[in-house]
């Protein structure tokens, strides 16, 4: 049987019964013995199904474990322990994915970054000087469809790589491509629809301001008021964006359609919006800092090499950006994207997995898919073992 990097529970495409499910941060109930034997230490917070309970072959109450007498041990076949994750564990899991599977993650992101930045650089060099100070804006608009396609491919392939890394397995670029290819068109549709929804909210908020300026009016007080109205759309767009932020891994790993994946994301985020927002914001800030640290030296080198050209063009009506600056900026962007693309993709997948562990005890299914015998696993890819794509 051919092993596959995707996995999903059999009922994952069905709407969960949220009215009967405990809160996201509540410990799962353990069938059978609910209190420890007389004289045994009480179970720590978070003890529940799939975290070493007696019925799954973990340490019994009152029996010594690796971390103390009766303390439960969460299995960790791959980059994360199979239990609800803390923020530090999410970040560590993303970094561990890049470090452990660097050949696939960095090779994949490097190749895609070279293609994307190469296309952007070619567009900038082609129109440089013809659009003056608007060169960057025009080049961004020209390369936007190309960049969207590259982003979709990167997210799809890296999702498959991370899904295997969670189970302690590696995936080559070819294996990830074979698994992701059937869902690529849906992934593209999901990205377009999500962008239209979030972008439409922002456009709706700033439409009065745009219309006012296009009409030629120049009353500062009214313009300022319309700016405030436009800014009010930012939190609405952020709220909707976080609600839909887990749709991509749901679509790729559960083999769902676009609308079903969006609905799935909303259900998983429900009741945990602030946590998801905080993790997403922290990951975005860290990615930005890393990108600036890597790209800034190349930007400085480009400015030094193109300094004479900038001096010669001082005061001209249509200055052009020196080619050396464009090339060095592209090199810095490639190196920065090589690290930030897999980091961002891993964070998104791990957020999705964490929510499913909290809501649906996915950790038990993952432990079985990883082949852990104490959880009833038969080994990855065994003839009679579990197929992760059907979990």
mmCIF file of C-alpha atoms in Angstrom:
data_model
loop_
_atom_site.group_PDB
_atom_site.id
_atom_site.type_symbol
_atom_site.label_atom_id
_atom_site.label_comp_id
_atom_site.label_asym_id
_atom_site.label_seq_id
_atom_site.Cartn_x
_atom_site.Cartn_y
_atom_site.Cartn_z
ATOM 1 C CA UNK A 1 0.000 0.000 0.000
ATOM 2 C CA UNK A 2 1.353 3.436 -0.884
ATOM 3 C CA UNK A 3 1.778 5.768 2.033
ATOM 4 C CA UNK A 4 0.455 9.271 1.721
ATOM 5 C CA UNK A 5 1.272 12.414 3.708
ATOM 6 C CA UNK A 6 -2.318 13.556 4.223
ATOM 7 C CA UNK A 7 -4.626 12.453 6.991
ATOM 8 C CA UNK A 8 -8.109 13.219 8.221
ATOM 9 C CA UNK A 9 -10.635 11.537 10.456
ATOM 10 C CA UNK A 10 -13.444 9.729 8.638
ATOM 11 C CA UNK A 11 -16.057 12.219 9.809
ATOM 12 C CA UNK A 12 -13.909 15.311 9.363
ATOM 13 C CA UNK A 13 -15.989 16.570 6.472
ATOM 14 C CA UNK A 14 -19.178 16.398 8.507
ATOM 15 C CA UNK A 15 -20.195 19.397 10.652
ATOM 16 C CA UNK A 16 -19.044 18.789 14.222
ATOM 17 C CA UNK A 17 -21.657 18.852 16.932
ATOM 18 C CA UNK A 18 -20.311 21.876 18.747
ATOM 19 C CA UNK A 19 -23.228 21.974 21.181
ATOM 20 C CA UNK A 20 -22.089 18.706 22.760
ATOM 21 C CA UNK A 21 -18.359 19.299 22.537
ATOM 22 C CA UNK A 22 -16.428 20.693 25.528
ATOM 23 C CA UNK A 23 -14.610 24.018 25.225
ATOM 24 C CA UNK A 24 -11.365 24.032 23.261
ATOM 25 C CA UNK A 25 -9.139 24.256 26.318
ATOM 26 C CA UNK A 26 -11.081 21.775 28.445
ATOM 27 C CA UNK A 27 -9.358 18.424 29.131
ATOM 28 C CA UNK A 28 -10.883 15.480 27.330
ATOM 29 C CA UNK A 29 -12.751 12.932 29.381
ATOM 30 C CA UNK A 30 -11.191 9.525 29.944
ATOM 31 C CA UNK A 31 -13.601 6.588 29.842
ATOM 32 C CA UNK A 32 -13.383 4.140 32.683
ATOM 33 C CA UNK A 33 -11.465 5.120 35.742
ATOM 34 C CA UNK A 34 -12.059 8.821 36.428
ATOM 35 C CA UNK A 35 -10.133 9.177 39.688
ATOM 36 C CA UNK A 36 -6.740 7.763 40.623
ATOM 37 C CA UNK A 37 -6.506 4.854 43.055
ATOM 38 C CA UNK A 38 -6.151 5.546 46.740
ATOM 39 C CA UNK A 39 -2.779 7.086 47.457
ATOM 40 C CA UNK A 40 -1.944 7.778 43.829
ATOM 41 C CA UNK A 41 -1.213 11.349 42.707
ATOM 42 C CA UNK A 42 -3.990 13.173 40.881
ATOM 43 C CA UNK A 43 -3.695 13.546 37.160
ATOM 44 C CA UNK A 44 -2.296 16.903 36.026
ATOM 45 C CA UNK A 45 -4.382 19.426 34.063
ATOM 46 C CA UNK A 46 -4.894 18.360 30.490
ATOM 47 C CA UNK A 47 -4.894 14.620 31.211
ATOM 48 C CA UNK A 48 -7.372 12.970 28.922
ATOM 49 C CA UNK A 49 -8.004 10.649 26.040
ATOM 50 C CA UNK A 50 -4.973 10.107 23.911
ATOM 51 C CA UNK A 51 -2.462 11.394 26.455
ATOM 52 C CA UNK A 52 -1.258 8.182 27.998
ATOM 53 C CA UNK A 53 -4.485 7.023 29.655
ATOM 54 C CA UNK A 54 -4.820 3.423 30.778
ATOM 55 C CA UNK A 55 -7.054 2.347 27.913
ATOM 56 C CA UNK A 56 -4.431 3.428 25.362
ATOM 57 C CA UNK A 57 -1.486 1.665 26.878
ATOM 58 C CA UNK A 58 0.100 4.670 28.600
ATOM 59 C CA UNK A 59 1.351 4.706 32.202
ATOM 60 C CA UNK A 60 -1.337 3.683 34.717
ATOM 61 C CA UNK A 61 -2.273 5.890 37.652
ATOM 62 C CA UNK A 62 0.110 5.206 40.473
ATOM 63 C CA UNK A 63 2.744 3.693 38.191
ATOM 64 C CA UNK A 64 6.118 5.343 37.594
ATOM 65 C CA UNK A 65 6.711 7.061 34.255
ATOM 66 C CA UNK A 66 9.760 8.686 32.667
ATOM 67 C CA UNK A 67 8.946 12.095 34.209
ATOM 68 C CA UNK A 68 7.831 11.040 37.657
ATOM 69 C CA UNK A 69 5.490 8.753 39.522
ATOM 70 C CA UNK A 70 2.271 8.407 37.563
ATOM 71 C CA UNK A 71 2.947 11.383 35.268
ATOM 72 C CA UNK A 72 1.488 10.958 31.762
ATOM 73 C CA UNK A 73 3.825 11.036 28.780
ATOM 74 C CA UNK A 74 2.643 12.424 25.450
ATOM 75 C CA UNK A 75 3.972 10.542 22.439
ATOM 76 C CA UNK A 76 6.159 12.537 20.080
ATOM 77 C CA UNK A 77 6.792 10.589 16.886
ATOM 78 C CA UNK A 78 7.675 13.708 14.918
ATOM 79 C CA UNK A 79 8.088 17.439 15.317
ATOM 80 C CA UNK A 80 5.433 17.978 18.011
ATOM 81 C CA UNK A 81 4.106 16.061 21.016
ATOM 82 C CA UNK A 82 0.650 14.644 20.298
ATOM 83 C CA UNK A 83 -1.364 16.737 22.743
ATOM 84 C CA UNK A 84 -2.705 20.307 22.894
ATOM 85 C CA UNK A 85 0.210 22.589 22.112
ATOM 86 C CA UNK A 86 1.479 25.747 23.722
ATOM 87 C CA UNK A 87 2.603 28.730 21.665
ATOM 88 C CA UNK A 88 6.256 27.877 22.214
ATOM 89 C CA UNK A 89 5.663 24.317 21.031
ATOM 90 C CA UNK A 90 3.946 25.578 17.881
ATOM 91 C CA UNK A 91 6.910 27.811 17.044
ATOM 92 C CA UNK A 92 9.387 25.067 17.916
ATOM 93 C CA UNK A 93 7.483 22.617 15.725
ATOM 94 C CA UNK A 94 7.691 24.980 12.757
ATOM 95 C CA UNK A 95 11.425 25.505 13.246
ATOM 96 C CA UNK A 96 11.967 21.770 13.778
ATOM 97 C CA UNK A 97 10.239 21.055 10.472
ATOM 98 C CA UNK A 98 12.674 23.309 8.638
ATOM 99 C CA UNK A 99 15.694 21.989 10.529
ATOM 100 C CA UNK A 100 14.841 18.281 10.355
ATOM 101 C CA UNK A 101 13.507 18.213 6.792
ATOM 102 C CA UNK A 102 15.657 20.998 5.413
ATOM 103 C CA UNK A 103 16.374 19.309 2.099
ATOM 104 C CA UNK A 104 12.711 19.286 1.156
ATOM 105 C CA UNK A 105 11.480 22.455 2.874
ATOM 106 C CA UNK A 106 14.372 24.748 1.981
ATOM 107 C CA UNK A 107 14.862 23.212 -1.459
ATOM 108 C CA UNK A 108 11.192 23.630 -2.276
ATOM 109 C CA UNK A 109 10.910 27.170 -0.945
ATOM 110 C CA UNK A 110 14.198 28.189 -2.586
ATOM 111 C CA UNK A 111 13.067 26.957 -5.984
ATOM 112 C CA UNK A 112 9.701 28.691 -5.720
ATOM 113 C CA UNK A 113 11.291 31.903 -4.390
ATOM 114 C CA UNK A 114 13.768 31.987 -7.291
ATOM 115 C CA UNK A 115 10.935 31.589 -9.802
ATOM 116 C CA UNK A 116 8.792 34.248 -8.117
ATOM 117 C CA UNK A 117 11.549 36.814 -7.621
ATOM 118 C CA UNK A 118 12.951 36.079 -11.072
ATOM 119 C CA UNK A 119 9.598 36.928 -12.624
ATOM 120 C CA UNK A 120 9.271 40.058 -10.502
ATOM 121 C CA UNK A 121 12.807 41.178 -11.361
ATOM 122 C CA UNK A 122 12.196 40.641 -15.069
ATOM 123 C CA UNK A 123 9.034 42.751 -14.872
ATOM 124 C CA UNK A 124 10.837 45.555 -13.027
ATOM 125 C CA UNK A 125 13.728 45.598 -15.480
ATOM 126 C CA UNK A 126 11.304 45.578 -18.421
ATOM 127 C CA UNK A 127 9.285 48.585 -17.268
ATOM 128 C CA UNK A 128 11.974 50.436 -15.288
ATOM 129 C CA UNK A 129 12.019 54.080 -16.348
ATOM 130 C CA UNK A 130 8.791 53.891 -18.307
ATOM 131 C CA UNK A 131 6.624 54.382 -15.238
ATOM 132 C CA UNK A 132 8.951 56.542 -13.145
ATOM 133 C CA UNK A 133 8.256 56.437 -9.432
ATOM 134 C CA UNK A 134 5.411 53.967 -9.972
ATOM 135 C CA UNK A 135 7.738 51.211 -11.200
ATOM 136 C CA UNK A 136 7.360 49.107 -8.065
ATOM 137 C CA UNK A 137 3.582 49.482 -8.018
ATOM 138 C CA UNK A 138 3.202 48.549 -11.677
ATOM 139 C CA UNK A 139 5.583 45.609 -11.390
ATOM 140 C CA UNK A 140 3.688 44.349 -8.330
ATOM 141 C CA UNK A 141 0.390 44.471 -10.232
ATOM 142 C CA UNK A 142 1.940 42.722 -13.230
ATOM 143 C CA UNK A 143 3.414 39.903 -11.146
ATOM 144 C CA UNK A 144 0.446 39.545 -8.748
ATOM 145 C CA UNK A 145 -1.192 36.592 -10.582
ATOM 146 C CA UNK A 146 2.167 34.875 -10.922
ATOM 147 C CA UNK A 147 2.939 35.385 -7.234
ATOM 148 C CA UNK A 148 -0.490 34.069 -6.248
ATOM 149 C CA UNK A 149 0.084 30.876 -8.217
ATOM 150 C CA UNK A 150 3.505 30.371 -6.654
ATOM 151 C CA UNK A 151 2.044 30.944 -3.194
ATOM 152 C CA UNK A 152 -0.678 28.365 -3.782
ATOM 153 C CA UNK A 153 1.836 25.745 -4.906
ATOM 154 C CA UNK A 154 4.137 26.481 -1.959
ATOM 155 C CA UNK A 155 1.336 26.269 0.591
ATOM 156 C CA UNK A 156 -0.060 23.047 -0.890
ATOM 157 C CA UNK A 157 3.252 21.196 -1.091
ATOM 158 C CA UNK A 158 4.551 22.365 2.279
ATOM 159 C CA UNK A 159 1.280 21.359 3.944
ATOM 160 C CA UNK A 160 1.922 17.801 2.823
ATOM 161 C CA UNK A 161 5.513 17.922 4.024
ATOM 162 C CA UNK A 162 4.499 19.184 7.468
ATOM 163 C CA UNK A 163 1.735 16.574 7.756
ATOM 164 C CA UNK A 164 4.341 13.841 7.367
ATOM 165 C CA UNK A 165 6.776 15.555 9.712
ATOM 166 C CA UNK A 166 4.152 15.435 12.477
ATOM 167 C CA UNK A 167 4.176 11.631 12.170
ATOM 168 C CA UNK A 168 7.971 11.480 12.093
ATOM 169 C CA UNK A 169 8.107 10.739 8.363
ATOM 170 C CA UNK A 170 9.784 12.606 5.544
ATOM 171 C CA UNK A 171 8.348 13.485 2.151
ATOM 172 C CA UNK A 172 10.272 14.313 -0.977
ATOM 173 C CA UNK A 173 9.183 17.102 -3.281
ATOM 174 C CA UNK A 174 7.900 14.515 -5.748
ATOM 175 C CA UNK A 175 5.795 12.754 -3.114
ATOM 176 C CA UNK A 176 4.371 16.042 -1.873
ATOM 177 C CA UNK A 177 3.555 17.046 -5.450
ATOM 178 C CA UNK A 178 1.715 13.795 -6.171
ATOM 179 C CA UNK A 179 -0.423 14.204 -3.077
ATOM 180 C CA UNK A 180 -1.085 17.927 -3.545
ATOM 181 C CA UNK A 181 -1.728 17.957 -7.293
ATOM 182 C CA UNK A 182 -5.395 16.781 -7.176
ATOM 183 C CA UNK A 183 -6.249 19.662 -4.842
ATOM 184 C CA UNK A 184 -4.273 22.463 -6.514
ATOM 185 C CA UNK A 185 -7.190 23.900 -8.502
ATOM 186 C CA UNK A 186 -9.360 23.922 -5.402
ATOM 187 C CA UNK A 187 -6.500 25.499 -3.464
ATOM 188 C CA UNK A 188 -6.250 28.222 -6.095
ATOM 189 C CA UNK A 189 -9.993 28.816 -5.900
ATOM 190 C CA UNK A 190 -9.794 28.958 -2.101
ATOM 191 C CA UNK A 191 -6.985 31.536 -2.214
ATOM 192 C CA UNK A 192 -8.879 33.682 -4.720
ATOM 193 C CA UNK A 193 -12.136 33.511 -2.782
ATOM 194 C CA UNK A 194 -10.462 34.271 0.545
ATOM 195 C CA UNK A 195 -8.616 37.205 -1.001
ATOM 196 C CA UNK A 196 -11.816 38.543 -2.531
ATOM 197 C CA UNK A 197 -13.669 38.276 0.784
ATOM 198 C CA UNK A 198 -11.004 40.013 2.876
ATOM 199 C CA UNK A 199 -10.061 42.480 0.141
ATOM 200 C CA UNK A 200 -13.718 43.229 -0.531
ATOM 201 C CA UNK A 201 -14.242 44.198 3.105
ATOM 202 C CA UNK A 202 -11.295 46.609 2.949
ATOM 203 C CA UNK A 203 -12.422 48.028 -0.384
ATOM 204 C CA UNK A 204 -15.922 48.545 0.941
ATOM 205 C CA UNK A 205 -14.561 50.436 3.935
ATOM 206 C CA UNK A 206 -12.369 52.757 1.870
ATOM 207 C CA UNK A 207 -14.809 53.229 -1.031
ATOM 208 C CA UNK A 208 -16.286 56.470 0.406
ATOM 209 C CA UNK A 209 -12.791 57.961 0.739
ATOM 210 C CA UNK A 210 -11.783 56.888 -2.769
ATOM 211 C CA UNK A 211 -14.985 58.286 -4.239
ATOM 212 C CA UNK A 212 -14.541 61.549 -2.350
ATOM 213 C CA UNK A 213 -10.976 62.024 -3.605
ATOM 214 C CA UNK A 214 -11.831 61.040 -7.177
ATOM 215 C CA UNK A 215 -14.610 63.658 -7.155
ATOM 216 C CA UNK A 216 -11.948 66.291 -6.588
ATOM 217 C CA UNK A 217 -13.127 67.436 -3.156
ATOM 218 C CA UNK A 218 -10.452 68.577 -0.743
ATOM 219 C CA UNK A 219 -12.112 69.328 2.587
ATOM 220 C CA UNK A 220 -9.595 68.034 5.186
ATOM 221 C CA UNK A 221 -12.186 67.381 7.891
ATOM 222 C CA UNK A 222 -14.390 65.254 5.656
ATOM 223 C CA UNK A 223 -11.387 63.398 4.222
ATOM 224 C CA UNK A 224 -10.143 62.672 7.739
ATOM 225 C CA UNK A 225 -13.554 61.354 8.771
ATOM 226 C CA UNK A 226 -13.661 59.056 5.728
ATOM 227 C CA UNK A 227 -10.174 57.798 6.587
ATOM 228 C CA UNK A 228 -11.465 56.806 10.029
ATOM 229 C CA UNK A 229 -14.412 55.040 8.401
ATOM 230 C CA UNK A 230 -12.001 53.143 6.174
ATOM 231 C CA UNK A 231 -9.801 52.156 9.105
ATOM 232 C CA UNK A 232 -12.814 50.657 10.854
ATOM 233 C CA UNK A 233 -12.861 47.998 8.154
ATOM 234 C CA UNK A 234 -9.418 46.744 9.210
ATOM 235 C CA UNK A 235 -10.546 44.891 12.378
ATOM 236 C CA UNK A 236 -13.502 43.436 10.467
ATOM 237 C CA UNK A 237 -11.172 42.153 7.740
ATOM 238 C CA UNK A 238 -8.795 40.763 10.393
ATOM 239 C CA UNK A 239 -11.660 38.984 12.163
ATOM 240 C CA UNK A 240 -12.872 37.368 8.939
ATOM 241 C CA UNK A 241 -9.313 36.523 7.851
ATOM 242 C CA UNK A 242 -8.587 34.627 11.063
ATOM 243 C CA UNK A 243 -11.938 32.856 10.826
ATOM 244 C CA UNK A 244 -10.902 31.525 7.404
ATOM 245 C CA UNK A 245 -7.196 31.020 8.126
ATOM 246 C CA UNK A 246 -7.408 27.244 8.681
ATOM 247 C CA UNK A 247 -9.253 26.549 5.437
ATOM 248 C CA UNK A 248 -6.103 25.729 3.443
ATOM 249 C CA UNK A 249 -4.908 22.787 5.598
ATOM 250 C CA UNK A 250 -8.508 21.585 5.916
ATOM 251 C CA UNK A 251 -8.824 21.560 2.132
ATOM 252 C CA UNK A 252 -5.494 19.822 1.538
ATOM 253 C CA UNK A 253 -5.522 17.257 4.347
ATOM 254 C CA UNK A 254 -9.226 16.439 4.464
ATOM 255 C CA UNK A 255 -9.657 16.556 0.673
ATOM 256 C CA UNK A 256 -12.583 18.930 0.981
ATOM 257 C CA UNK A 257 -14.092 21.431 -1.426
ATOM 258 C CA UNK A 258 -13.631 25.188 -1.207
ATOM 259 C CA UNK A 259 -16.870 26.069 0.583
ATOM 260 C CA UNK A 260 -16.622 23.061 2.913
ATOM 261 C CA UNK A 261 -13.053 24.034 3.842
ATOM 262 C CA UNK A 262 -14.104 27.616 4.644
ATOM 263 C CA UNK A 263 -16.933 26.339 6.830
ATOM 264 C CA UNK A 264 -14.585 23.850 8.487
ATOM 265 C CA UNK A 265 -12.138 26.639 9.340
ATOM 266 C CA UNK A 266 -14.872 28.734 10.929
ATOM 267 C CA UNK A 267 -15.920 25.831 13.157
ATOM 268 C CA UNK A 268 -12.365 25.098 14.252
ATOM 269 C CA UNK A 269 -11.616 28.746 15.072
ATOM 270 C CA UNK A 270 -14.917 29.271 16.918
ATOM 271 C CA UNK A 271 -14.230 30.092 20.551
ATOM 272 C CA UNK A 272 -10.465 30.409 19.979
ATOM 273 C CA UNK A 273 -10.252 33.523 17.796
ATOM 274 C CA UNK A 274 -7.934 35.509 20.051
ATOM 275 C CA UNK A 275 -5.544 32.603 20.436
ATOM 276 C CA UNK A 276 -5.412 32.076 16.674
ATOM 277 C CA UNK A 277 -4.976 35.799 16.102
ATOM 278 C CA UNK A 278 -2.144 36.052 18.628
ATOM 279 C CA UNK A 279 -0.258 33.083 17.179
ATOM 280 C CA UNK A 280 -0.711 34.361 13.623
ATOM 281 C CA UNK A 281 0.439 37.857 14.566
ATOM 282 C CA UNK A 282 3.481 36.534 16.430
ATOM 283 C CA UNK A 283 4.460 34.333 13.488
ATOM 284 C CA UNK A 284 4.020 37.273 11.108
ATOM 285 C CA UNK A 285 6.209 39.528 13.245
ATOM 286 C CA UNK A 286 8.927 36.877 13.547
ATOM 287 C CA UNK A 287 8.866 36.279 9.782
ATOM 288 C CA UNK A 288 9.119 40.017 9.143
ATOM 289 C CA UNK A 289 12.082 40.392 11.499
ATOM 290 C CA UNK A 290 13.920 37.449 9.936
ATOM 291 C CA UNK A 291 13.210 38.770 6.435
ATOM 292 C CA UNK A 292 14.518 42.232 7.325
ATOM 293 C CA UNK A 293 17.662 40.827 8.935
ATOM 294 C CA UNK A 294 18.425 38.811 5.808
ATOM 295 C CA UNK A 295 17.330 41.290 3.130
ATOM 296 C CA UNK A 296 18.684 44.553 4.588
ATOM 297 C CA UNK A 297 22.410 43.839 3.940
ATOM 298 C CA UNK A 298 21.655 43.074 0.284
ATOM 299 C CA UNK A 299 19.610 46.270 -0.025
ATOM 300 C CA UNK A 300 22.504 48.260 1.427
ATOM 301 C CA UNK A 301 24.969 46.619 -0.962
ATOM 302 C CA UNK A 302 22.665 47.422 -3.860
ATOM 303 C CA UNK A 303 22.470 51.072 -2.823
ATOM 304 C CA UNK A 304 26.270 51.309 -2.541
ATOM 305 C CA UNK A 305 26.794 49.747 -5.969
ATOM 306 C CA UNK A 306 24.123 51.959 -7.539
ATOM 307 C CA UNK A 307 25.069 55.140 -5.695
ATOM 308 C CA UNK A 308 26.763 56.762 -8.686
ATOM 309 C CA UNK A 309 23.717 56.153 -10.856
ATOM 310 C CA UNK A 310 21.446 57.690 -8.226
ATOM 311 C CA UNK A 311 23.644 60.788 -8.039
ATOM 312 C CA UNK A 312 23.620 61.199 -11.814
ATOM 313 C CA UNK A 313 19.818 61.052 -11.872
ATOM 314 C CA UNK A 314 19.309 63.540 -9.037
ATOM 315 C CA UNK A 315 16.738 66.124 -10.058
ATOM 316 C CA UNK A 316 15.607 64.299 -13.184
ATOM 317 C CA UNK A 317 11.881 64.009 -13.917
ATOM 318 C CA UNK A 318 11.787 60.213 -14.404
ATOM 319 C CA UNK A 319 14.536 58.590 -12.357
ATOM 320 C CA UNK A 320 15.176 54.884 -12.898
ATOM 321 C CA UNK A 321 16.176 52.383 -10.256
ATOM 322 C CA UNK A 322 19.716 51.091 -10.876
ATOM 323 C CA UNK A 323 19.753 47.509 -12.087
ATOM 324 C CA UNK A 324 22.274 46.564 -9.408
ATOM 325 C CA UNK A 325 19.802 47.637 -6.713
ATOM 326 C CA UNK A 326 17.010 45.601 -8.276
ATOM 327 C CA UNK A 327 19.202 42.511 -8.547
ATOM 328 C CA UNK A 328 20.531 42.745 -4.995
ATOM 329 C CA UNK A 329 17.045 43.342 -3.610
ATOM 330 C CA UNK A 330 15.844 40.251 -5.486
ATOM 331 C CA UNK A 331 18.707 38.150 -4.077
ATOM 332 C CA UNK A 332 17.886 39.266 -0.536
ATOM 333 C CA UNK A 333 14.190 38.552 -1.076
ATOM 334 C CA UNK A 334 14.962 35.045 -2.359
ATOM 335 C CA UNK A 335 17.044 34.182 0.694
ATOM 336 C CA UNK A 336 14.486 35.667 3.080
ATOM 337 C CA UNK A 337 11.592 33.826 1.403
ATOM 338 C CA UNK A 338 13.507 30.557 1.571
ATOM 339 C CA UNK A 339 13.164 30.652 5.358
ATOM 340 C CA UNK A 340 9.888 32.500 5.885
ATOM 341 C CA UNK A 341 7.743 30.541 3.386
ATOM 342 C CA UNK A 342 8.124 27.122 5.102
ATOM 343 C CA UNK A 343 7.899 28.718 8.552
ATOM 344 C CA UNK A 344 4.566 30.361 7.772
ATOM 345 C CA UNK A 345 3.177 27.220 6.139
ATOM 346 C CA UNK A 346 4.222 25.063 9.102
ATOM 347 C CA UNK A 347 2.618 27.438 11.609
ATOM 348 C CA UNK A 348 -0.698 27.298 9.739
ATOM 349 C CA UNK A 349 -0.720 23.487 9.606
ATOM 350 C CA UNK A 350 0.256 23.174 13.269
ATOM 351 C CA UNK A 351 -2.493 25.607 14.304
ATOM 352 C CA UNK A 352 -4.968 23.437 12.423
ATOM 353 C CA UNK A 353 -3.654 20.237 14.038
ATOM 354 C CA UNK A 354 -3.680 21.827 17.492
ATOM 355 C CA UNK A 355 -7.322 22.838 17.130
ATOM 356 C CA UNK A 356 -8.328 19.375 15.959
ATOM 357 C CA UNK A 357 -6.480 17.811 18.885
ATOM 358 C CA UNK A 358 -8.328 20.108 21.276
ATOM 359 C CA UNK A 359 -11.723 19.589 19.654
ATOM 360 C CA UNK A 360 -11.635 16.073 18.206
ATOM 361 C CA UNK A 361 -8.849 14.113 19.960
ATOM 362 C CA UNK A 362 -6.950 13.897 16.679
ATOM 363 C CA UNK A 363 -3.820 13.011 18.653
ATOM 364 C CA UNK A 364 -5.086 9.435 19.078
ATOM 365 C CA UNK A 365 -5.537 8.995 15.333
ATOM 366 C CA UNK A 366 -2.138 10.549 14.655
ATOM 367 C CA UNK A 367 -0.469 8.207 17.146
ATOM 368 C CA UNK A 368 -2.049 5.244 15.392
ATOM 369 C CA UNK A 369 -1.055 6.593 11.979
ATOM 370 C CA UNK A 370 2.518 6.997 13.247
ATOM 371 C CA UNK A 371 2.537 3.272 14.046
ATOM 372 C CA UNK A 372 2.835 3.555 17.830
ATOM 373 C CA UNK A 373 1.937 0.023 19.056
ATOM 374 C CA UNK A 374 0.565 1.189 22.410
ATOM 375 C CA UNK A 375 -2.080 3.133 20.478
ATOM 376 C CA UNK A 376 -2.971 0.250 18.201
ATOM 377 C CA UNK A 377 -0.788 1.408 15.316
ATOM 378 C CA UNK A 378 0.530 -1.181 12.898
ATOM 379 C CA UNK A 379 3.305 0.897 11.401
ATOM 380 C CA UNK A 380 3.439 3.388 8.597
ATOM 381 C CA UNK A 381 2.786 1.863 5.225
ATOM 382 C CA UNK A 382 2.354 -1.691 6.515
ATOM 383 C CA UNK A 383 0.096 -3.845 4.409
ATOM 384 C CA UNK A 384 -2.439 -4.208 7.201
ATOM 385 C CA UNK A 385 -1.612 -0.918 8.887
ATOM 386 C CA UNK A 386 -3.575 2.332 8.856
ATOM 387 C CA UNK A 387 -3.560 4.532 5.814
ATOM 388 C CA UNK A 388 -3.166 8.127 7.073
ATOM 389 C CA UNK A 389 -5.200 9.452 4.167
ATOM 390 C CA UNK A 390 -8.264 7.694 5.591
ATOM 391 C CA UNK A 391 -7.796 8.735 9.219
#
